Coordinates of C-alpha atoms and ligand atoms in Angstrom, one line a residue:
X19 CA 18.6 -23.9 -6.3
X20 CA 17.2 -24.9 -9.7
X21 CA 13.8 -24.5 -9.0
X22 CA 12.0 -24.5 -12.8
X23 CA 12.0 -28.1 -13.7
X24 CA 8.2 -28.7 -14.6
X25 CA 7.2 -32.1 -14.5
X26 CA 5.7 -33.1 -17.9
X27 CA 4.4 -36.2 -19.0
X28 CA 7.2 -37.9 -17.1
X29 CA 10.1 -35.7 -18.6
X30 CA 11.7 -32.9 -17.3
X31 CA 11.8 -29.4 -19.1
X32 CA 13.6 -26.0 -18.4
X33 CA 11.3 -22.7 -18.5
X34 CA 12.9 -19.5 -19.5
X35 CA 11.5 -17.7 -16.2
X36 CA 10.7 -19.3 -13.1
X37 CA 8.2 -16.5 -12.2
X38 CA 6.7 -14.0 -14.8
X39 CA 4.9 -10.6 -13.2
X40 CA 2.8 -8.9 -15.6
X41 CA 2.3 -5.8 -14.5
X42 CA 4.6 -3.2 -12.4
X43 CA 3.1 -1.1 -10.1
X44 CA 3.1 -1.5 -6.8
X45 CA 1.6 -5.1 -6.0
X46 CA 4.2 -6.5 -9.2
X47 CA 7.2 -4.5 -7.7
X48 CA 6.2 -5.8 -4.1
X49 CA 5.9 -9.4 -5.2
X50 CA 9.4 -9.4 -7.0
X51 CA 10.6 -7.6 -4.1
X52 CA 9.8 -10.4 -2.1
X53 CA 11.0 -13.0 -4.1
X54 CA 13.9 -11.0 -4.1
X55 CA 14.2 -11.3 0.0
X56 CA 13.5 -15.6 0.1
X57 CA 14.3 -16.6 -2.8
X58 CA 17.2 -14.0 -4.5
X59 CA 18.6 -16.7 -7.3
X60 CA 15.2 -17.4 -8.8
X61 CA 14.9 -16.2 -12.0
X62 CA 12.2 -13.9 -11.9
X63 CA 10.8 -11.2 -15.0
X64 CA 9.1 -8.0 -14.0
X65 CA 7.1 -6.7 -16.6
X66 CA 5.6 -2.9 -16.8
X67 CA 4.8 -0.2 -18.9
X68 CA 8.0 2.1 -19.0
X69 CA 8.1 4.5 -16.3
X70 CA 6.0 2.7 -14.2
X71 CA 8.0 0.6 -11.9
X72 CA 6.9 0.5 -8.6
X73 CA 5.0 3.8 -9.2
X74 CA 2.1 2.4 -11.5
X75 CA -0.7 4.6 -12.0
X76 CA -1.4 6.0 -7.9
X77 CA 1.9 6.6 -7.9
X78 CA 3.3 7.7 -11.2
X79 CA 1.9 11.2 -10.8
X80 CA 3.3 14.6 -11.7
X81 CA 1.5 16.3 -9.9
X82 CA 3.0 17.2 -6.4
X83 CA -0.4 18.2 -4.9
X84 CA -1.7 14.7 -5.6
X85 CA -1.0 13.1 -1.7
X86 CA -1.8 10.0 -0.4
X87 CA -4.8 9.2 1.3
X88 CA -3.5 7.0 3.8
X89 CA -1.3 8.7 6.5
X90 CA 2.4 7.8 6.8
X91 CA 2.7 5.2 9.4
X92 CA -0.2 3.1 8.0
X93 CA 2.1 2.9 4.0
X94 CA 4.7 0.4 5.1
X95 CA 5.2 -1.6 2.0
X96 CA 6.1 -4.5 4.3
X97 CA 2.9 -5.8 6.4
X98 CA 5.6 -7.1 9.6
X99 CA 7.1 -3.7 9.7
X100 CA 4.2 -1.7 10.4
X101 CA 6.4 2.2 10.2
X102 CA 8.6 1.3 7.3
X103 CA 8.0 3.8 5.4
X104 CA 7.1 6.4 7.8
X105 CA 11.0 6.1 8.7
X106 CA 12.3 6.2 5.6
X107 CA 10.6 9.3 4.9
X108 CA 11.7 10.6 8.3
X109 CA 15.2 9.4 7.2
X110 CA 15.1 11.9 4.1
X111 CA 12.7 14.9 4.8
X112 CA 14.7 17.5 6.1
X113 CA 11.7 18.7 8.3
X114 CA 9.8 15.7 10.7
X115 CA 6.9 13.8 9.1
X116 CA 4.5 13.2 11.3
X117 CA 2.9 9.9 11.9
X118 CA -0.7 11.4 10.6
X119 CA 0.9 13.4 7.7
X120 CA -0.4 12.6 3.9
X121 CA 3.0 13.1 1.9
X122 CA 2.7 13.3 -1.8
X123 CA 1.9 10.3 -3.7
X124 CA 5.3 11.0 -5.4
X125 CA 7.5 10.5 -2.7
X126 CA 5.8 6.8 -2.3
X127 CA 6.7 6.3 -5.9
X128 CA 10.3 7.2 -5.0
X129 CA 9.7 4.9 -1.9
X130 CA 9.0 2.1 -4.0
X131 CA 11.4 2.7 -6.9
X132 CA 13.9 2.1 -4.2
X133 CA 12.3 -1.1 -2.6
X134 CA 12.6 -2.2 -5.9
X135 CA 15.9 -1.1 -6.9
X136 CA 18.0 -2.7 -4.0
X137 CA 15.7 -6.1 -4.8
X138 CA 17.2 -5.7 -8.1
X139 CA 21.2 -5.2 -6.6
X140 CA 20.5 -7.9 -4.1
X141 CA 18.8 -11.0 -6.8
X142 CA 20.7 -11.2 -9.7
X143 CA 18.0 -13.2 -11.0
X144 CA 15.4 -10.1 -11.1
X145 CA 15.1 -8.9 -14.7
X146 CA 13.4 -5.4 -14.5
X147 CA 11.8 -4.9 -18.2
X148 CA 9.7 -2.5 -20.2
X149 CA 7.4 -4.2 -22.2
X150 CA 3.8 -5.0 -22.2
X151 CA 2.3 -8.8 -22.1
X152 CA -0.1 -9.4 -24.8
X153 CA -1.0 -12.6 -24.4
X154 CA 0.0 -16.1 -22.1
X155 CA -0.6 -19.6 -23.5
X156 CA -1.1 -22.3 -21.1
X157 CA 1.6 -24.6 -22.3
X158 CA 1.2 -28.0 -20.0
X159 CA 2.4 -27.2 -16.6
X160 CA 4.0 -23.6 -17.6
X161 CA 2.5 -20.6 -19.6
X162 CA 4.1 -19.2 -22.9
X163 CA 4.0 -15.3 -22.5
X164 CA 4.1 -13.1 -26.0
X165 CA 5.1 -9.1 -25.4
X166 CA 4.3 -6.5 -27.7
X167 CA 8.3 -6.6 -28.5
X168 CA 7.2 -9.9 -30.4
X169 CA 9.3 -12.1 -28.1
X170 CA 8.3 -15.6 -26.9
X171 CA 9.3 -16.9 -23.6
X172 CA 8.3 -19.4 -21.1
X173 CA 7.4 -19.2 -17.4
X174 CA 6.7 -21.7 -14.3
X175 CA 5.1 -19.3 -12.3
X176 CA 2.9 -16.4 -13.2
X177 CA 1.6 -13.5 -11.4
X178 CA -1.0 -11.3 -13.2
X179 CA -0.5 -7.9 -11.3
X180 CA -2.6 -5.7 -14.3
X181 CA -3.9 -3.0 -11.5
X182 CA -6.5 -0.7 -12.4
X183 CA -7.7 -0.3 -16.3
X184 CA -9.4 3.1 -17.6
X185 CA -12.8 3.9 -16.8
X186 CA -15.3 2.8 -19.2
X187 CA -17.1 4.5 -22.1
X188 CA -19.3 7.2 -20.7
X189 CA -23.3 6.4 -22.1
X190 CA -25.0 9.2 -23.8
X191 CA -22.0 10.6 -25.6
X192 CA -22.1 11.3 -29.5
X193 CA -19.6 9.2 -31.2
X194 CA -17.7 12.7 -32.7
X195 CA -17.1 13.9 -29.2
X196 CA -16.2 10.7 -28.0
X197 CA -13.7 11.0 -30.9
X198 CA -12.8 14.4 -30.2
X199 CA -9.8 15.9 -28.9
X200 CA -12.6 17.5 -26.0
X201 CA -13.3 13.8 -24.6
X202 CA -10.8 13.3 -22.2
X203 CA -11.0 9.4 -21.8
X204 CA -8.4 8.6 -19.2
X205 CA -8.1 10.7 -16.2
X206 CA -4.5 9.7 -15.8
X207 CA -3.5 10.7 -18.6
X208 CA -1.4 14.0 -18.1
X209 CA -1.0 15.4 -22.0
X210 CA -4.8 15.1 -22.3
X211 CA -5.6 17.2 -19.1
X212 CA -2.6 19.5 -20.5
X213 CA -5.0 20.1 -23.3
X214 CA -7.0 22.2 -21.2
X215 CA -7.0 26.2 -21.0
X216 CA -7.0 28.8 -18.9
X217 CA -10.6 29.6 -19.4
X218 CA -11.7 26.1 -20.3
X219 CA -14.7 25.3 -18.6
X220 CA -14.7 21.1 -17.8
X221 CA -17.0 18.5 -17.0
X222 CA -15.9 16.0 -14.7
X223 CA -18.0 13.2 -15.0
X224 CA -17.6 11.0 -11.3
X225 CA -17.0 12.4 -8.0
X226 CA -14.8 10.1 -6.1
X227 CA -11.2 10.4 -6.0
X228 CA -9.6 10.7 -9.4
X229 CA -12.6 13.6 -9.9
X230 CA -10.4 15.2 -6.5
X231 CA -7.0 14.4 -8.7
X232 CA -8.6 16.2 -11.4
X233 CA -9.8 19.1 -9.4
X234 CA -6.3 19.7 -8.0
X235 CA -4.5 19.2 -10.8
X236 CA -6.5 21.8 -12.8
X237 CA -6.3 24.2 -9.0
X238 CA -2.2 23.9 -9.6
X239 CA -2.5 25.2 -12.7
X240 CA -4.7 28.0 -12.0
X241 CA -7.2 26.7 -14.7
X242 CA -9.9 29.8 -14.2
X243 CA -13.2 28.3 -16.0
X244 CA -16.2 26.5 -14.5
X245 CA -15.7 23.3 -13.4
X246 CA -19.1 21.3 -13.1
X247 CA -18.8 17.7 -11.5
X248 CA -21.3 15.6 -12.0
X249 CA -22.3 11.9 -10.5
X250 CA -25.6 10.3 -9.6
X251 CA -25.5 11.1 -6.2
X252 CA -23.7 14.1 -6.0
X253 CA -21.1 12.3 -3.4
X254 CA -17.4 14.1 -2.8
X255 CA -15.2 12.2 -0.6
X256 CA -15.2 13.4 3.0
X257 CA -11.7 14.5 4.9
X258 CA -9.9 12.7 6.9
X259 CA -9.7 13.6 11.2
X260 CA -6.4 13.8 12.9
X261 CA -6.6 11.4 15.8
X262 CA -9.8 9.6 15.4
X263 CA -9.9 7.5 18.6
X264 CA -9.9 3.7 17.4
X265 CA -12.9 2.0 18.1
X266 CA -13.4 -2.2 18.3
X267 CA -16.9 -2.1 17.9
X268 CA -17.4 -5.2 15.4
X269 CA -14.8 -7.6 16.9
X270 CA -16.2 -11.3 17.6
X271 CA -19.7 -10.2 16.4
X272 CA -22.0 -12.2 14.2
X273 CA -22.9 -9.3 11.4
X274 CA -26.3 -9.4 9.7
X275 CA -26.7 -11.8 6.6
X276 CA -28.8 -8.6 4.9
X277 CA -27.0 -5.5 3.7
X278 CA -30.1 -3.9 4.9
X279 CA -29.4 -4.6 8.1
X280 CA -25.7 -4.4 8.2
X281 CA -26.1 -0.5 7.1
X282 CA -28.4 0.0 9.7
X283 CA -26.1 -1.3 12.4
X284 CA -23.5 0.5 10.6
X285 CA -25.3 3.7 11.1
X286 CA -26.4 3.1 14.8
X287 CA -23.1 2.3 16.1
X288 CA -21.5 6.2 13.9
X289 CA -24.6 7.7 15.3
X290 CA -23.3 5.8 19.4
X291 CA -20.2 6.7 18.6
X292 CA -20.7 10.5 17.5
X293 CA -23.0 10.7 21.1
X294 CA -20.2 9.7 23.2
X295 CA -17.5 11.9 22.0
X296 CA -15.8 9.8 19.5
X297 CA -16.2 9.8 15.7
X298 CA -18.1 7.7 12.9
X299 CA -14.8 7.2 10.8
X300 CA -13.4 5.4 13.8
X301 CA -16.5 3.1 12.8
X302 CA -16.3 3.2 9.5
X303 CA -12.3 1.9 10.2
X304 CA -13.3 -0.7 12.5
X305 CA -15.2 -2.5 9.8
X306 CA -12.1 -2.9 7.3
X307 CA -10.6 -6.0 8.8
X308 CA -13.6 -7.8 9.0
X309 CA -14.8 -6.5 5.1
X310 CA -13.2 -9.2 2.9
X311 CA -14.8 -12.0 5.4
X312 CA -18.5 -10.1 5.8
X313 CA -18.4 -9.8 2.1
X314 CA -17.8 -13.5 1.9
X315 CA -20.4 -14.5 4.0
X316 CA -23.1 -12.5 1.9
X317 CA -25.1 -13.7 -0.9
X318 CA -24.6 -13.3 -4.3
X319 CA -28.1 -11.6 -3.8
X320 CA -27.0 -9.0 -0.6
X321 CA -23.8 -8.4 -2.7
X322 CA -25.5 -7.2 -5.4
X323 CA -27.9 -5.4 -3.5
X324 CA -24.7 -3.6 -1.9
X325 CA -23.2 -2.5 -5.2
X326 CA -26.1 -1.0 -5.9
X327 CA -27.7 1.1 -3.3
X328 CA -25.1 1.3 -0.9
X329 CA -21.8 1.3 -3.0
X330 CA -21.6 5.1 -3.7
X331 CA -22.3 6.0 -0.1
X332 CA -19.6 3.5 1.2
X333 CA -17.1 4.7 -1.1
X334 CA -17.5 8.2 0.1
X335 CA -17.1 7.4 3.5
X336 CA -14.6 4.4 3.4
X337 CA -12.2 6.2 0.8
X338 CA -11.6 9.2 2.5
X339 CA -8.7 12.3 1.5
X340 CA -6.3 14.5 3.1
X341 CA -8.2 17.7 5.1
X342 CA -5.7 20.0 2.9
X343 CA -7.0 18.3 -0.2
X344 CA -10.8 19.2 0.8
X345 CA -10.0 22.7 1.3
X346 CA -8.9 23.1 -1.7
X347 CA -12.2 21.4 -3.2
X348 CA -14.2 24.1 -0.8
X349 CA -12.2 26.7 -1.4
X350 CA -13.1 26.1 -5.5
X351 CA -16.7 25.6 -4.5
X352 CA -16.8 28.9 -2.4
X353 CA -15.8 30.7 -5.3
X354 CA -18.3 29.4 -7.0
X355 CA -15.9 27.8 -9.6
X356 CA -16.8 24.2 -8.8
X357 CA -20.7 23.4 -9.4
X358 CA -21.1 19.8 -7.9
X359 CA -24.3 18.3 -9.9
X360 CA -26.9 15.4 -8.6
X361 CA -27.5 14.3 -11.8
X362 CA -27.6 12.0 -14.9
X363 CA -26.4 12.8 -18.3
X364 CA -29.1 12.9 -21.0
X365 CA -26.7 13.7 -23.9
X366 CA -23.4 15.3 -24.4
X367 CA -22.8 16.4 -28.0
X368 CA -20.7 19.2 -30.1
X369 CA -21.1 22.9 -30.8
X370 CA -19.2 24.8 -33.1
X371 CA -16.4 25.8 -30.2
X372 CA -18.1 23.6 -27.2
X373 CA -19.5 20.6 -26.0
X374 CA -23.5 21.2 -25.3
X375 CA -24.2 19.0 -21.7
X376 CA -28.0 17.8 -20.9
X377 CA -28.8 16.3 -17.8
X378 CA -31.5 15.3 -15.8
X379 CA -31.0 16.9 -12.8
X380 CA -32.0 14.8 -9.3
X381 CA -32.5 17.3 -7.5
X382 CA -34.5 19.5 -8.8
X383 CA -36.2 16.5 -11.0
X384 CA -35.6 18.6 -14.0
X385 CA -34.0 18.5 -16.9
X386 CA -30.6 20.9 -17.5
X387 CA -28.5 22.0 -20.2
X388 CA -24.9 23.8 -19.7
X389 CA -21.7 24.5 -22.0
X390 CA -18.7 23.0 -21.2
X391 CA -15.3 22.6 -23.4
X392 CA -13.7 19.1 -21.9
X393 CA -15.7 16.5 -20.5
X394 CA -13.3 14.0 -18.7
X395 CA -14.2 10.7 -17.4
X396 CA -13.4 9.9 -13.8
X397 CA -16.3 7.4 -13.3
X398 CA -13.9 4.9 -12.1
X399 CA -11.9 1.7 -13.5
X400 CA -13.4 -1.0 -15.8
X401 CA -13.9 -4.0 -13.8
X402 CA -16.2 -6.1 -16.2
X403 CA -13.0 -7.6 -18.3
X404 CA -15.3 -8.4 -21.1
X405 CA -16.2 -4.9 -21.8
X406 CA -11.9 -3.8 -22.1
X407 CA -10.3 -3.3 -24.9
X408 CA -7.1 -4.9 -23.5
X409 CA -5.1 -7.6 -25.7
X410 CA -3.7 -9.7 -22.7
X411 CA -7.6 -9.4 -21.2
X412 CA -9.0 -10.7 -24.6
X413 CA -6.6 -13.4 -25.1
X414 CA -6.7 -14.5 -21.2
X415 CA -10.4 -14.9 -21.8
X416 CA -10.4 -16.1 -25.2
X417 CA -8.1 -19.0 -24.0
X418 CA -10.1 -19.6 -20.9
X419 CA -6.9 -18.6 -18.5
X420 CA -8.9 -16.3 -16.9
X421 CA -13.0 -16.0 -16.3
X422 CA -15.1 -12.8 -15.2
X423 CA -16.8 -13.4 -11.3
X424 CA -20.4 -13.1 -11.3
X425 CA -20.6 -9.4 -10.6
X426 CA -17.9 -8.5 -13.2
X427 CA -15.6 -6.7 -10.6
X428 CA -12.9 -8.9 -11.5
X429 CA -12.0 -11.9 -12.3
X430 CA -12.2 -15.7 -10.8
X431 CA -10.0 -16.4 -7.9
X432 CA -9.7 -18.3 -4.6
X433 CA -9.2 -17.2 -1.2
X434 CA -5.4 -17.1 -1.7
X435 CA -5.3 -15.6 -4.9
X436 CA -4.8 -18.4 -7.5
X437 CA -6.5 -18.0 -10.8
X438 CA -9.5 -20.2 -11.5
X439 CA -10.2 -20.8 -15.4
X440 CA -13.1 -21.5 -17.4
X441 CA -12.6 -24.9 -16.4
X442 CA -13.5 -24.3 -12.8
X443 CA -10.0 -25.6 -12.0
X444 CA -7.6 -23.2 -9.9
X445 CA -4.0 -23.0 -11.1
X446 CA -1.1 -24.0 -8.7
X447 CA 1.5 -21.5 -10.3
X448 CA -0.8 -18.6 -11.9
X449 CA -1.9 -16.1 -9.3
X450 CA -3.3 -12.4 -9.3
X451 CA -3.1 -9.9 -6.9
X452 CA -5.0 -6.6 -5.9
X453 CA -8.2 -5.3 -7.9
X454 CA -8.4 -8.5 -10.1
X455 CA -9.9 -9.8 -6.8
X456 CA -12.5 -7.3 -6.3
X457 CA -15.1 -10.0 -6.4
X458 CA -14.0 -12.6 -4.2
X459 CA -12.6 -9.5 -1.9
X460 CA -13.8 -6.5 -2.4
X461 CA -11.3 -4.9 -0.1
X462 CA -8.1 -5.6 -2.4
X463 CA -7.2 -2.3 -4.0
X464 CA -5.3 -0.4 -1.0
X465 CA -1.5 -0.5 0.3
X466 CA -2.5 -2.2 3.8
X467 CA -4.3 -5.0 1.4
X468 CA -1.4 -5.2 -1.4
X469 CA 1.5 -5.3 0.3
X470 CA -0.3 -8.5 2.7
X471 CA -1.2 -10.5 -0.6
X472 CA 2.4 -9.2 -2.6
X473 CA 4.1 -11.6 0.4
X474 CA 1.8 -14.2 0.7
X475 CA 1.6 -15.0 -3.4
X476 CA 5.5 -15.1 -2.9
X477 CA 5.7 -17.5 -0.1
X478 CA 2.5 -19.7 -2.2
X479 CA 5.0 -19.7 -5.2
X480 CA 7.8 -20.8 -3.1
X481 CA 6.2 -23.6 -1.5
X482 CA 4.9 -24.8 -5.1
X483 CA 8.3 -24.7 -6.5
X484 CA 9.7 -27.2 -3.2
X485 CA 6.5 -29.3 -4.0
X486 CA 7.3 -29.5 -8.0
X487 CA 11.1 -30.7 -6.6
X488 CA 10.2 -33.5 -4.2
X489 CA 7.5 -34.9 -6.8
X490 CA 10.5 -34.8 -9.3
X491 CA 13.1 -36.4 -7.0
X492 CA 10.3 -38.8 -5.8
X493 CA 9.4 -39.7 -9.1
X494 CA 12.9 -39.9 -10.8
Ligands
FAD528 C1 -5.2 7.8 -8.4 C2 -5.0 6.8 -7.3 C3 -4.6 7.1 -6.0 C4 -4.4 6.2 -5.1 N1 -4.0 6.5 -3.8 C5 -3.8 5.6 -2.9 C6 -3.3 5.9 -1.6 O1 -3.0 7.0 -1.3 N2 -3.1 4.9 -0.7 C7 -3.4 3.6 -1.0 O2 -3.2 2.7 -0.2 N3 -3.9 3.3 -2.2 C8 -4.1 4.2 -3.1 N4 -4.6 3.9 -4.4 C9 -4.9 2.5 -4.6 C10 -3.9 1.9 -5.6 O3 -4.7 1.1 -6.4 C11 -2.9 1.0 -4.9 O4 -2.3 1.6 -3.8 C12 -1.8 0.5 -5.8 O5 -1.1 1.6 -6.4 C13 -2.3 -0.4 -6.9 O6 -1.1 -0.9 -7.5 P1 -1.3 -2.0 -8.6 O7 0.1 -2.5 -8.9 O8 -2.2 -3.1 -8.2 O9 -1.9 -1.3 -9.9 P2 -1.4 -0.2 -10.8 O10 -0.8 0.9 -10.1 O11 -2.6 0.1 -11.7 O12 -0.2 -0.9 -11.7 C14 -0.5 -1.9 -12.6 C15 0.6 -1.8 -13.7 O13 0.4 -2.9 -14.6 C16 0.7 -2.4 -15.9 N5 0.1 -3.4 -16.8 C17 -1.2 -3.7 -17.0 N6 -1.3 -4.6 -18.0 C18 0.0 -4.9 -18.4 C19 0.5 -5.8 -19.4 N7 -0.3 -6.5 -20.1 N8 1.8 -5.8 -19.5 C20 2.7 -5.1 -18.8 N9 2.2 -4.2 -17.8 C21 0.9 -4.1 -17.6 C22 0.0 -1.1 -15.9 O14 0.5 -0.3 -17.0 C23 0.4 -0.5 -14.5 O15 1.6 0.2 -14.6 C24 -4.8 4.8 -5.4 C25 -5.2 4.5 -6.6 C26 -5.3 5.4 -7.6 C27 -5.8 5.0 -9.0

């Protein structure tokens, strides 16, 4: 099957690549994995940063602490095969994995490496590639994609699969220790944290996850200084509970129009469910297949109102980790290593040896100064795409490819993932998948989400590709 014949003007043109992926972790790999299963003799170009594929940043780790938050039998890559992965972990661990165990984020990466690699023995038209994509032209019906290896090539079908970008620039930070070899900028970033001694004390900066990635990579190394964490509202991701009963609680019920509302419901049916022997996170779960459609149905108004008052909150109960990760966060605490901090930073600026931290604290409603020798930034990733200092981003934008959604948490899509420009117009061959879509989403960065859109964006290719054919034939 020739698929890439583009109508054009009423001639007929050959692209380079029928489908382009920009980007290589997970949701990339998963797409071109699929192709790989309906389609194997389409020409299709994976493009990642080198070591990245199918591991991208979650997965990429070194660190052998670092386990998933999502229990084995709920990381099938494949939404119709529910325990994938659970048996193929099974089928190489030489001790059982249990259903409920969190195995290290490393052994998904391996998981995924392999997806990826038999895709690559089965499609000989799946080009794996290191390069990064720094800018895509619309180009009539296809897209002309630049790399930073100064080659030029041309795609029917694109799939923008950029994942999660470094957290933003922290406020009240003095432009040398931003510059400094003390401001550790991207969590993720292994050498940087390596940078850190023995007796360093740190300030984590953001208490969610990556702050717990930190905290246990700096544990594994036996770093011995203070570590202060600091966020707003002082908010550590709760553990996980081994069989949580499931609970059904919001099926076929109209949920409030006003987030005010919705939390209290929220909260009454944890606080029912506590009271009868069961567990809030069983009600907390029961809410994630209805949270892309509930979030639809809100105003732009509630939405906003969400982010900010109940985001934090959500977050801490929605994204929950692994009960042997906690204990080592309380066993740091206990020792009085770990000082979690309420608070917001005033000013963070050098000393002749040390970095000088003032906060106001908001607990105490007063303000606080302590020492500290890193400062690393786990506030989260960059959403707002006009604030990133990306040259794809930048070029996507400056062309009008690509437009920010109103509450800057991504970028302009519809329900099935194609792109909308600054036109207002939605693509037919230019999609994106996972945290791109945080705004017409929100619930889009996960596994369970991924791998469900990865299929789908294939299949919406697919049928695009039949449709460009019989408009061809009918027309010629
Ligand atoms: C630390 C961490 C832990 C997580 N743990 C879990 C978990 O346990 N379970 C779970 O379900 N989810 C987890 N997640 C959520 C996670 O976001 C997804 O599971 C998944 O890994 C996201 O994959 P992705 O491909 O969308 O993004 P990414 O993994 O960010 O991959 C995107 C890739 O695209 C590349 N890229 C970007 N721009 C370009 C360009 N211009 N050219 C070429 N390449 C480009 C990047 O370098 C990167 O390799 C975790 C996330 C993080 C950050």
């Amino acid at each position: 099957m020739t698929v890439c014949v583009v109508r054009s003007a009423g001639t007929t043109r050959e692209c380079d690549y029928d489908v382009t992926i920009v980007g290589a972790g997970f949701a990339g790999a998963m797409v071109a994995v699929h192709l790989a299963r309906v389609a194997p003799e389409l020409r299709v170009r994976l493009c990642g940063a080198r070591g990245e594929h199918g591991r991208g940043v979650a997965y990429g780790t070194t660190c052998r602490r670092h386990l998933l938050n999502v229990p084995a039998a709920k990381m099938s890559a494949f939404p119709e095969n529910p325990e994938h992965f659970w048996r193929w972990i099974n089928a190489r661990s030489r001790e059982v994995v249990a259903k409920e165990a969190f195995v290290s984020r490393q052994e998904y990466g391996a998981y995924v490496g392999e997806l990826l690699r038999e895709a690559k023995a089965t499609a000989r038209g799946l080009e794996v590639t290191s390069m990064r994509v720094v800018d895509v032209q619309p180009n009539d019906e296809t897209f002309i994609v630049a790399t930073d290896q100064n080659e030029q090539f041309t795609t029917s079908g694109l799939v923008l699969a950029l994942g999660n970008f470094p957290p933003g620039e922290l406020r009240g930070v003095d432009a040398d220790v931003r510059r400094s070899e003390r401001y550790i900028s991207s969590p993720w970033d292994a050498d940087a944290l390596a940078r850190v001694g023995e007796r360093d004390d740190v300030l984590i900066v953001g208490s969610g996850l990556t702050a717990v990635d930190v905290l246990l990579s700096l544990e594994q190394r036996d770093a011995g200084g203070t570590i202060h964490v600091l966020s707003r509202r002082g908010l550590l991701p709760i553990a996980h509970r081994a069989s949580v009963p499931a609970n059904d609680v919001f099926r076929g019920r109209n949920l409030p129009a006003s987030i005010r509302a919705m939390t209290r419901l929220v909260r009454r049916e944890a606080a029912a469910a506590e009271k009868n022997g069961g567990d809030w996170r069983a009600v907390i779960d029961a809410l994630r297949p209805h949270t892309q459609r509930y979030w639809n149905s809100l105003s732009s108004g509630e939405r906003r109102r969400f982010l900010r008052h109940v985001r934090p909150f959500w977050e801490a109960h929605r994204h929950r980790i692994a009960p042997e990760v906690i204990s080592v966060v309380e066993r740091l605490r206990a020792r009085g290593q770990l000082i979690l901090h309420k608070a917001r930073i005033e000013r963070i600026s050098a000393a002749a040896d040390h970095l000088v931290v003032s906060v106001f604290d908001r607990t105490t409603r007063k303000p606080q100064t302590f020492t500290a020798h890193f400062v690393i930034n786990c506030t989260g990733p960059e959403t707002n795409y006009r604030r990133l200092e990306d040259p794809l981003v930048s070029n996507l934008l400056r062309r009008g490819v690509v437009v920010p959604d109103a509450l800057s948490l991504g970028i302009e899509t519809t329900p099935d993932g194609r792109v909308t420009n600054s036109a207002g117009i939605a693509a037919p061959n230019l999609f994106a998948i996972g945290s791109a879509r945080k705004g017409s989403l929100y619930e889009t960065t996960a596994v369970p989400e991924l791998r469900a859109q990865a299929k789908e964006i294939a299949h919406s290719l697919l049928a695009q590709f039949a449709d460009s054919s019989r408009a061809l034939k009918g027309s010629g």
